[in-house]
C-alpha cells in the first residue's frame, strides 16, 4: 500500500493531539485513583494502540510496564478476536497472557468510530493487594504462583457498556484493600475513556485516513531514529553478565547474561539464565522483553516520538522455556518487575558498553524497599500499601554528568513520585521520622552517582507488618568506565528494626517482621553507579558535595582522595599527596 503524503503541520498537530490524549489519561489516574500507590507514587502507565495492537504512543511512565504492554495488548486482541463490541472493557494481570506480574492489573478499551474498531486505549496500574497469604502480594516464601495471589486471565469487566458486577465483586472479595481497588478500577476506566474520547475527536476532525497515515509516519519516524542509532554501534556480538545477588534463601548468587548482536541497523538479544527457581524472582517472557528494551533506551537516549517503531529493529530470545528469564507456570514471579528485570537491563547495558565504551552509563540503584500492613486503630479496618517512597534510589552517572539524587530505582527510571510525607501519615497510622538523602551512597567516580534515600517509620497504636523485597543489599550498583568504590557499606541497601530498648536487628534478605509502637523500621536504599576514576573528580565538586551532605569527610578522603580538615575545609597539600599516591598505585 502506498503511504499517503502528510504535510508536516498536520503531522505535528496529530502528534500533539496524541501526546495530549496520553497525558490526560495520566492526569486522570493521578487525580482520581484512590490508593497511594497510584495517586501519590504514580505506579501506573497509559498508552494508545491501533486496531492491530501497535503502540502508537507510550507516556513517560514506568518503563517496565510499557515494554510489556505491547505483547499484552496483542494477547488481549488475540484472546477476544471477533468478540469485541462498543462499550466493552477488558481486564487482566496474568503473566501467562503476557502480563508483567500479577500486581500490575491492566484495563483495555476498544475504540470504535462509526462501528469500526480502530484503536485501543490501555491503562496499567499496580494494585495495593492481590490476595494471597502476604499483604501487598510480595510473599518471599512462595514456591509457586498460586501462593502469590489472584491470577486474572483476560476477562470482560464491562460488556457492551454494562458493568459485570458479579465479576467485579469476585475480584474485590479476594483482596484486602477492596475500597482502594474499587476506586482504582474507576480511575482506570476514566483514563481509558478519556483516551477514547480524544481518539474519536481526532478522527472526526481530520478523517480516519489522515489520522492513520500520521500514525504510520510517527511509527516509521521512531523506527528510523532507532535504526540510525544502531548504525553508530560497530557490528559484532557483545556480552554482558550481571550477578543477581543471593537473597538469603539458599539459592546462591545467580548470573544473568545478555548476548547482544549488532548487524547493521538491527539488534538481536539472547538471554542466558539458570532454570526457574522456587522463589519469586522468575520473569515471564513479556517482563523480560521489557527489561531488554529498557537497556537499549538507557544506552540510546533517544528523543520522541516514543512508540512501537522504536523496538522494530530489536528482536529477542529470552531463553529456553522454564528458565528464570522465560518462566513458565506455575513459577512464582511477583518480584520480577524489579528483580530480575533490573539485572536483565544491566546485562544489556553492559553488553552495549563493551561495544561503545565512551557512551557508557552507570546503572541506577536497584529496588530495595518495604511494604507495610496492619489494622487501623481508629476504624479497625485492615490496610496495606506498597511504600514506593522507600525504593527511591539514586540515578546512575553518565559520561557527561553526575547522577540525580533520589530518582530511581532502575526499573522505574525516574517515573515514581515520593509524594508528601504528611499525606502518607494522614492515610496510614504511622509517623515518618526521617525521609532523607543517604550520604556516600552514590557510586564514586569522576561523575558521581546520585544518592539513595533513608525511610524511617514508626507505627501508631498498632502492630505493623513490614514486608521487605528487592535486592541491592549485597552487591553494589554497577559503575562504569573505571569507576570504583572504596566505601562499600553506604552503597548497599539494608533494613533495620530499632527496638524500644535501643537494640537493632539488621536485615539484608527478603523477609517479614512485626514492628510495635515505640519501635521503628528504617530502610536504607542504594545510590546510583559512578562513571570514571573518582580520584580525577575536581576537588571543588567534592567540596560542594561535602557542603551539601552528599559525601562525608571520610567519603571525600577514602573515595576521592580529598583531605578534609576538622573545620570542614580542604587541605590541598594532603589532597595532592593522596591523589599522587593513588595515581602511582594505578
JSON list of C-alpha atoms in Angstrom, two decimals, residues 263-418:
[
{"chain": "A", "resi": 263, "resn": "UNK", "atom": "CA", "xyz": [24.08, -6.28, 12.48]},
{"chain": "A", "resi": 264, "resn": "UNK", "atom": "CA", "xyz": [23.85, -3.01, 10.59]},
{"chain": "A", "resi": 265, "resn": "UNK", "atom": "CA", "xyz": [20.71, -1.26, 11.77]},
{"chain": "A", "resi": 266, "resn": "UNK", "atom": "CA", "xyz": [19.30, -4.20, 13.72]},
{"chain": "A", "resi": 267, "resn": "UNK", "atom": "CA", "xyz": [19.98, -5.87, 17.05]},
{"chain": "A", "resi": 268, "resn": "UNK", "atom": "CA", "xyz": [19.26, -9.33, 18.40]},
{"chain": "A", "resi": 269, "resn": "UNK", "atom": "CA", "xyz": [19.44, -10.18, 22.10]},
{"chain": "A", "resi": 270, "resn": "UNK", "atom": "CA", "xyz": [19.80, -13.64, 23.62]},
{"chain": "A", "resi": 271, "resn": "UNK", "atom": "CA", "xyz": [19.43, -14.12, 27.35]},
{"chain": "A", "resi": 272, "resn": "UNK", "atom": "CA", "xyz": [21.02, -16.88, 29.40]},
{"chain": "A", "resi": 273, "resn": "UNK", "atom": "CA", "xyz": [19.79, -17.73, 32.87]},
{"chain": "A", "resi": 274, "resn": "UNK", "atom": "CA", "xyz": [19.51, -20.80, 35.11]},
{"chain": "A", "resi": 275, "resn": "UNK", "atom": "CA", "xyz": [16.35, -22.92, 35.40]},
{"chain": "A", "resi": 276, "resn": "UNK", "atom": "CA", "xyz": [13.40, -21.20, 37.06]},
{"chain": "A", "resi": 277, "resn": "UNK", "atom": "CA", "xyz": [13.55, -21.16, 40.83]},
{"chain": "A", "resi": 278, "resn": "UNK", "atom": "CA", "xyz": [11.15, -21.95, 43.70]},
{"chain": "A", "resi": 279, "resn": "UNK", "atom": "CA", "xyz": [11.35, -18.27, 44.64]},
{"chain": "A", "resi": 280, "resn": "UNK", "atom": "CA", "xyz": [9.59, -15.13, 43.40]},
{"chain": "A", "resi": 281, "resn": "UNK", "atom": "CA", "xyz": [12.37, -13.75, 41.17]},
{"chain": "A", "resi": 282, "resn": "UNK", "atom": "CA", "xyz": [11.40, -15.60, 37.98]},
{"chain": "A", "resi": 283, "resn": "UNK", "atom": "CA", "xyz": [10.46, -13.49, 34.98]},
{"chain": "A", "resi": 284, "resn": "UNK", "atom": "CA", "xyz": [7.88, -14.45, 32.36]},
{"chain": "A", "resi": 285, "resn": "UNK", "atom": "CA", "xyz": [8.54, -13.57, 28.72]},
{"chain": "A", "resi": 286, "resn": "UNK", "atom": "CA", "xyz": [6.88, -10.15, 28.42]},
{"chain": "A", "resi": 287, "resn": "UNK", "atom": "CA", "xyz": [8.58, -8.82, 31.53]},
{"chain": "A", "resi": 288, "resn": "UNK", "atom": "CA", "xyz": [12.00, -10.00, 30.32]},
{"chain": "A", "resi": 289, "resn": "UNK", "atom": "CA", "xyz": [11.50, -8.33, 26.94]},
{"chain": "A", "resi": 290, "resn": "UNK", "atom": "CA", "xyz": [10.63, -5.14, 28.81]},
{"chain": "A", "resi": 291, "resn": "UNK", "atom": "CA", "xyz": [13.93, -5.33, 30.69]},
{"chain": "A", "resi": 292, "resn": "UNK", "atom": "CA", "xyz": [15.78, -5.72, 27.38]},
{"chain": "A", "resi": 293, "resn": "UNK", "atom": "CA", "xyz": [14.07, -2.66, 25.88]},
{"chain": "A", "resi": 294, "resn": "UNK", "atom": "CA", "xyz": [14.98, -0.54, 28.90]},
{"chain": "A", "resi": 295, "resn": "UNK", "atom": "CA", "xyz": [18.64, -1.50, 28.46]},
{"chain": "A", "resi": 296, "resn": "UNK", "atom": "CA", "xyz": [18.55, -0.12, 24.92]},
{"chain": "A", "resi": 297, "resn": "UNK", "atom": "CA", "xyz": [16.68, 3.02, 25.90]},
{"chain": "A", "resi": 298, "resn": "UNK", "atom": "CA", "xyz": [19.22, 3.76, 28.66]},
{"chain": "A", "resi": 299, "resn": "UNK", "atom": "CA", "xyz": [22.05, 3.47, 26.18]},
{"chain": "A", "resi": 300, "resn": "UNK", "atom": "CA", "xyz": [20.46, 5.14, 23.13]},
{"chain": "A", "resi": 301, "resn": "UNK", "atom": "CA", "xyz": [18.86, 8.14, 24.93]},
{"chain": "A", "resi": 302, "resn": "UNK", "atom": "CA", "xyz": [16.54, 8.92, 22.01]},
{"chain": "A", "resi": 303, "resn": "UNK", "atom": "CA", "xyz": [14.13, 11.82, 21.55]},
{"chain": "A", "resi": 304, "resn": "UNK", "atom": "CA", "xyz": [10.37, 11.46, 20.92]},
{"chain": "A", "resi": 305, "resn": "UNK", "atom": "CA", "xyz": [8.26, 10.07, 19.37]},
{"chain": "A", "resi": 306, "resn": "UNK", "atom": "CA", "xyz": [8.16, 7.09, 21.71]},
{"chain": "A", "resi": 307, "resn": "UNK", "atom": "CA", "xyz": [6.12, 4.30, 20.18]},
{"chain": "A", "resi": 308, "resn": "UNK", "atom": "CA", "xyz": [6.40, 0.72, 18.96]},
{"chain": "A", "resi": 309, "resn": "UNK", "atom": "CA", "xyz": [8.50, 1.80, 16.00]},
{"chain": "A", "resi": 310, "resn": "UNK", "atom": "CA", "xyz": [11.45, 2.19, 18.35]},
{"chain": "A", "resi": 311, "resn": "UNK", "atom": "CA", "xyz": [11.50, -1.54, 19.01]},
{"chain": "A", "resi": 312, "resn": "UNK", "atom": "CA", "xyz": [11.05, -2.86, 15.45]},
{"chain": "A", "resi": 313, "resn": "UNK", "atom": "CA", "xyz": [14.83, -3.19, 14.89]},
{"chain": "A", "resi": 314, "resn": "UNK", "atom": "CA", "xyz": [15.21, -5.28, 18.10]},
{"chain": "A", "resi": 315, "resn": "UNK", "atom": "CA", "xyz": [14.49, -8.99, 18.32]},
{"chain": "A", "resi": 316, "resn": "UNK", "atom": "CA", "xyz": [14.81, -11.01, 21.50]},
{"chain": "A", "resi": 317, "resn": "UNK", "atom": "CA", "xyz": [15.26, -14.60, 22.61]},
{"chain": "A", "resi": 318, "resn": "UNK", "atom": "CA", "xyz": [14.60, -14.63, 26.36]},
{"chain": "A", "resi": 319, "resn": "UNK", "atom": "CA", "xyz": [15.96, -18.14, 26.83]},
{"chain": "A", "resi": 320, "resn": "UNK", "atom": "CA", "xyz": [14.69, -21.68, 26.91]},
{"chain": "A", "resi": 321, "resn": "UNK", "atom": "CA", "xyz": [11.18, -22.12, 28.35]},
{"chain": "A", "resi": 322, "resn": "UNK", "atom": "CA", "xyz": [11.44, -22.96, 32.02]},
{"chain": "A", "resi": 323, "resn": "UNK", "atom": "CA", "xyz": [14.45, -20.75, 32.68]},
{"chain": "A", "resi": 324, "resn": "UNK", "atom": "CA", "xyz": [14.49, -17.75, 35.01]},
{"chain": "A", "resi": 325, "resn": "UNK", "atom": "CA", "xyz": [14.07, -15.26, 32.16]},
{"chain": "A", "resi": 326, "resn": "UNK", "atom": "CA", "xyz": [11.45, -17.31, 30.34]},
{"chain": "A", "resi": 327, "resn": "UNK", "atom": "CA", "xyz": [9.49, -18.68, 33.26]},
{"chain": "A", "resi": 328, "resn": "UNK", "atom": "CA", "xyz": [6.55, -20.99, 32.79]},
{"chain": "A", "resi": 329, "resn": "UNK", "atom": "CA", "xyz": [3.56, -21.53, 35.07]},
{"chain": "A", "resi": 330, "resn": "UNK", "atom": "CA", "xyz": [3.50, -22.22, 37.98]},
{"chain": "A", "resi": 331, "resn": "UNK", "atom": "CA", "xyz": [6.78, -20.37, 38.66]},
{"chain": "A", "resi": 332, "resn": "UNK", "atom": "CA", "xyz": [6.48, -17.68, 41.38]},
{"chain": "A", "resi": 333, "resn": "UNK", "atom": "CA", "xyz": [7.32, -14.27, 39.98]},
{"chain": "A", "resi": 334, "resn": "UNK", "atom": "CA", "xyz": [5.95, -11.27, 41.89]},
{"chain": "A", "resi": 335, "resn": "UNK", "atom": "CA", "xyz": [9.35, -9.63, 42.46]},
{"chain": "A", "resi": 336, "resn": "UNK", "atom": "CA", "xyz": [10.16, -9.88, 38.74]},
{"chain": "A", "resi": 337, "resn": "UNK", "atom": "CA", "xyz": [9.42, -6.29, 37.71]},
{"chain": "A", "resi": 338, "resn": "UNK", "atom": "CA", "xyz": [12.38, -5.25, 39.86]},
{"chain": "A", "resi": 339, "resn": "UNK", "atom": "CA", "xyz": [14.39, -8.45, 40.34]},
{"chain": "A", "resi": 340, "resn": "UNK", "atom": "CA", "xyz": [15.47, -9.76, 37.83]},
{"chain": "A", "resi": 341, "resn": "UNK", "atom": "CA", "xyz": [14.25, -7.16, 35.31]},
{"chain": "A", "resi": 342, "resn": "UNK", "atom": "CA", "xyz": [16.82, -4.64, 36.55]},
{"chain": "A", "resi": 343, "resn": "UNK", "atom": "CA", "xyz": [19.53, -7.31, 36.22]},
{"chain": "A", "resi": 344, "resn": "UNK", "atom": "CA", "xyz": [18.39, -8.02, 32.65]},
{"chain": "A", "resi": 345, "resn": "UNK", "atom": "CA", "xyz": [18.56, -4.30, 31.87]},
{"chain": "A", "resi": 346, "resn": "UNK", "atom": "CA", "xyz": [22.05, -4.08, 33.35]},
{"chain": "A", "resi": 347, "resn": "UNK", "atom": "CA", "xyz": [23.23, -7.09, 31.35]},
{"chain": "A", "resi": 348, "resn": "UNK", "atom": "CA", "xyz": [22.06, -5.46, 28.09]},
{"chain": "A", "resi": 349, "resn": "UNK", "atom": "CA", "xyz": [23.50, -2.10, 29.11]},
{"chain": "A", "resi": 350, "resn": "UNK", "atom": "CA", "xyz": [26.84, -3.72, 29.99]},
{"chain": "A", "resi": 351, "resn": "UNK", "atom": "CA", "xyz": [26.98, -5.52, 26.64]},
{"chain": "A", "resi": 352, "resn": "UNK", "atom": "CA", "xyz": [26.40, -2.26, 24.78]},
{"chain": "A", "resi": 353, "resn": "UNK", "atom": "CA", "xyz": [29.03, -0.59, 26.95]},
{"chain": "A", "resi": 354, "resn": "UNK", "atom": "CA", "xyz": [31.57, -3.10, 25.59]},
{"chain": "A", "resi": 355, "resn": "UNK", "atom": "CA", "xyz": [30.56, -2.06, 22.07]},
{"chain": "A", "resi": 356, "resn": "UNK", "atom": "CA", "xyz": [30.92, 1.71, 22.58]},
{"chain": "A", "resi": 357, "resn": "UNK", "atom": "CA", "xyz": [32.74, 2.38, 25.88]},
{"chain": "A", "resi": 358, "resn": "UNK", "atom": "CA", "xyz": [32.69, 6.16, 25.53]},
{"chain": "A", "resi": 359, "resn": "UNK", "atom": "CA", "xyz": [28.88, 6.14, 25.71]},
{"chain": "A", "resi": 360, "resn": "UNK", "atom": "CA", "xyz": [28.69, 4.04, 28.85]},
{"chain": "A", "resi": 361, "resn": "UNK", "atom": "CA", "xyz": [26.21, 5.00, 31.55]},
{"chain": "A", "resi": 362, "resn": "UNK", "atom": "CA", "xyz": [26.24, 3.63, 35.08]},
{"chain": "A", "resi": 363, "resn": "UNK", "atom": "CA", "xyz": [23.32, 1.69, 36.45]},
{"chain": "A", "resi": 364, "resn": "UNK", "atom": "CA", "xyz": [20.69, 3.18, 38.70]},
{"chain": "A", "resi": 365, "resn": "UNK", "atom": "CA", "xyz": [20.15, 1.84, 42.20]},
{"chain": "A", "resi": 366, "resn": "UNK", "atom": "CA", "xyz": [18.25, -1.44, 42.23]},
{"chain": "A", "resi": 367, "resn": "UNK", "atom": "CA", "xyz": [14.98, -1.73, 44.11]},
{"chain": "A", "resi": 368, "resn": "UNK", "atom": "CA", "xyz": [15.38, -2.33, 47.84]},
{"chain": "A", "resi": 369, "resn": "UNK", "atom": "CA", "xyz": [12.22, -1.42, 49.69]},
{"chain": "A", "resi": 370, "resn": "UNK", "atom": "CA", "xyz": [9.41, -2.32, 52.06]},
{"chain": "A", "resi": 371, "resn": "UNK", "atom": "CA", "xyz": [5.65, -2.66, 52.09]},
{"chain": "A", "resi": 372, "resn": "UNK", "atom": "CA", "xyz": [3.53, -2.21, 55.21]},
{"chain": "A", "resi": 373, "resn": "UNK", "atom": "CA", "xyz": [0.29, -3.68, 56.51]},
{"chain": "A", "resi": 374, "resn": "UNK", "atom": "CA", "xyz": [-1.79, -3.67, 59.68]},
{"chain": "A", "resi": 375, "resn": "UNK", "atom": "CA", "xyz": [-5.13, -2.70, 61.17]},
{"chain": "A", "resi": 376, "resn": "UNK", "atom": "CA", "xyz": [-6.08, 0.96, 61.58]},
{"chain": "A", "resi": 377, "resn": "UNK", "atom": "CA", "xyz": [-6.59, 1.54, 65.33]},
{"chain": "A", "resi": 378, "resn": "UNK", "atom": "CA", "xyz": [-9.34, 4.14, 64.84]},
{"chain": "A", "resi": 379, "resn": "UNK", "atom": "CA", "xyz": [-11.58, 2.18, 62.45]},
{"chain": "A", "resi": 380, "resn": "UNK", "atom": "CA", "xyz": [-10.48, -1.43, 62.91]},
{"chain": "A", "resi": 381, "resn": "UNK", "atom": "CA", "xyz": [-10.14, -1.74, 59.13]},
{"chain": "A", "resi": 382, "resn": "UNK", "atom": "CA", "xyz": [-7.15, -3.50, 57.59]},
{"chain": "A", "resi": 383, "resn": "UNK", "atom": "CA", "xyz": [-4.73, -1.52, 55.46]},
{"chain": "A", "resi": 384, "resn": "UNK", "atom": "CA", "xyz": [-1.84, -2.45, 53.22]},
{"chain": "A", "resi": 385, "resn": "UNK", "atom": "CA", "xyz": [0.27, -0.45, 50.85]},
{"chain": "A", "resi": 386, "resn": "UNK", "atom": "CA", "xyz": [3.39, -0.65, 48.78]},
{"chain": "A", "resi": 387, "resn": "UNK", "atom": "CA", "xyz": [5.72, 2.07, 50.13]},
{"chain": "A", "resi": 388, "resn": "UNK", "atom": "CA", "xyz": [7.20, 3.29, 46.87]},
{"chain": "A", "resi": 389, "resn": "UNK", "atom": "CA", "xyz": [8.92, 6.18, 48.64]},
{"chain": "A", "resi": 390, "resn": "UNK", "atom": "CA", "xyz": [11.13, 3.53, 50.27]},
{"chain": "A", "resi": 391, "resn": "UNK", "atom": "CA", "xyz": [12.51, 2.33, 46.91]},
{"chain": "A", "resi": 392, "resn": "UNK", "atom": "CA", "xyz": [13.59, 5.74, 45.59]},
{"chain": "A", "resi": 393, "resn": "UNK", "atom": "CA", "xyz": [17.28, 5.12, 44.97]},
{"chain": "A", "resi": 394, "resn": "UNK", "atom": "CA", "xyz": [19.92, 7.16, 43.15]},
{"chain": "A", "resi": 395, "resn": "UNK", "atom": "CA", "xyz": [20.32, 7.56, 39.39]},
{"chain": "A", "resi": 396, "resn": "UNK", "atom": "CA", "xyz": [23.48, 6.48, 37.63]},
{"chain": "A", "resi": 397, "resn": "UNK", "atom": "CA", "xyz": [26.04, 8.93, 36.31]},
{"chain": "A", "resi": 398, "resn": "UNK", "atom": "CA", "xyz": [26.80, 9.38, 32.62]},
{"chain": "A", "resi": 399, "resn": "UNK", "atom": "CA", "xyz": [29.97, 10.31, 30.80]},
{"chain": "A", "resi": 400, "resn": "UNK", "atom": "CA", "xyz": [28.81, 13.93, 30.93]},
{"chain": "A", "resi": 401, "resn": "UNK", "atom": "CA", "xyz": [27.22, 14.48, 34.31]},
{"chain": "A", "resi": 402, "resn": "UNK", "atom": "CA", "xyz": [26.56, 13.25, 37.84]},
{"chain": "A", "resi": 403, "resn": "UNK", "atom": "CA", "xyz": [23.63, 11.01, 38.60]},
{"chain": "A", "resi": 404, "resn": "UNK", "atom": "CA", "xyz": [20.48, 12.60, 40.01]},
{"chain": "A", "resi": 405, "resn": "UNK", "atom": "CA", "xyz": [19.61, 12.10, 43.67]},
{"chain": "A", "resi": 406, "resn": "UNK", "atom": "CA", "xyz": [16.54, 10.09, 44.71]},
{"chain": "A", "resi": 407, "resn": "UNK", "atom": "CA", "xyz": [15.30, 9.38, 41.17]},
{"chain": "A", "resi": 408, "resn": "UNK", "atom": "CA", "xyz": [15.43, 5.58, 40.94]},
{"chain": "A", "resi": 409, "resn": "UNK", "atom": "CA", "xyz": [15.02, 2.70, 41.03]},
{"chain": "A", "resi": 410, "resn": "UNK", "atom": "CA", "xyz": [16.28, 1.43, 37.69]},
{"chain": "A", "resi": 411, "resn": "UNK", "atom": "CA", "xyz": [13.03, -0.29, 36.67]},
{"chain": "A", "resi": 412, "resn": "UNK", "atom": "CA", "xyz": [11.05, 2.95, 37.06]},
{"chain": "A", "resi": 413, "resn": "UNK", "atom": "CA", "xyz": [13.72, 5.30, 35.66]},
{"chain": "A", "resi": 414, "resn": "UNK", "atom": "CA", "xyz": [12.51, 8.44, 37.41]},
{"chain": "A", "resi": 415, "resn": "UNK", "atom": "CA", "xyz": [8.77, 7.94, 36.86]},
{"chain": "A", "resi": 416, "resn": "UNK", "atom": "CA", "xyz": [7.84, 7.36, 40.52]},
{"chain": "A", "resi": 417, "resn": "UNK", "atom": "CA", "xyz": [6.91, 10.08, 42.99]},
{"chain": "A", "resi": 418, "resn": "UNK", "atom": "CA", "xyz": [7.60, 10.05, 46.74]}
]
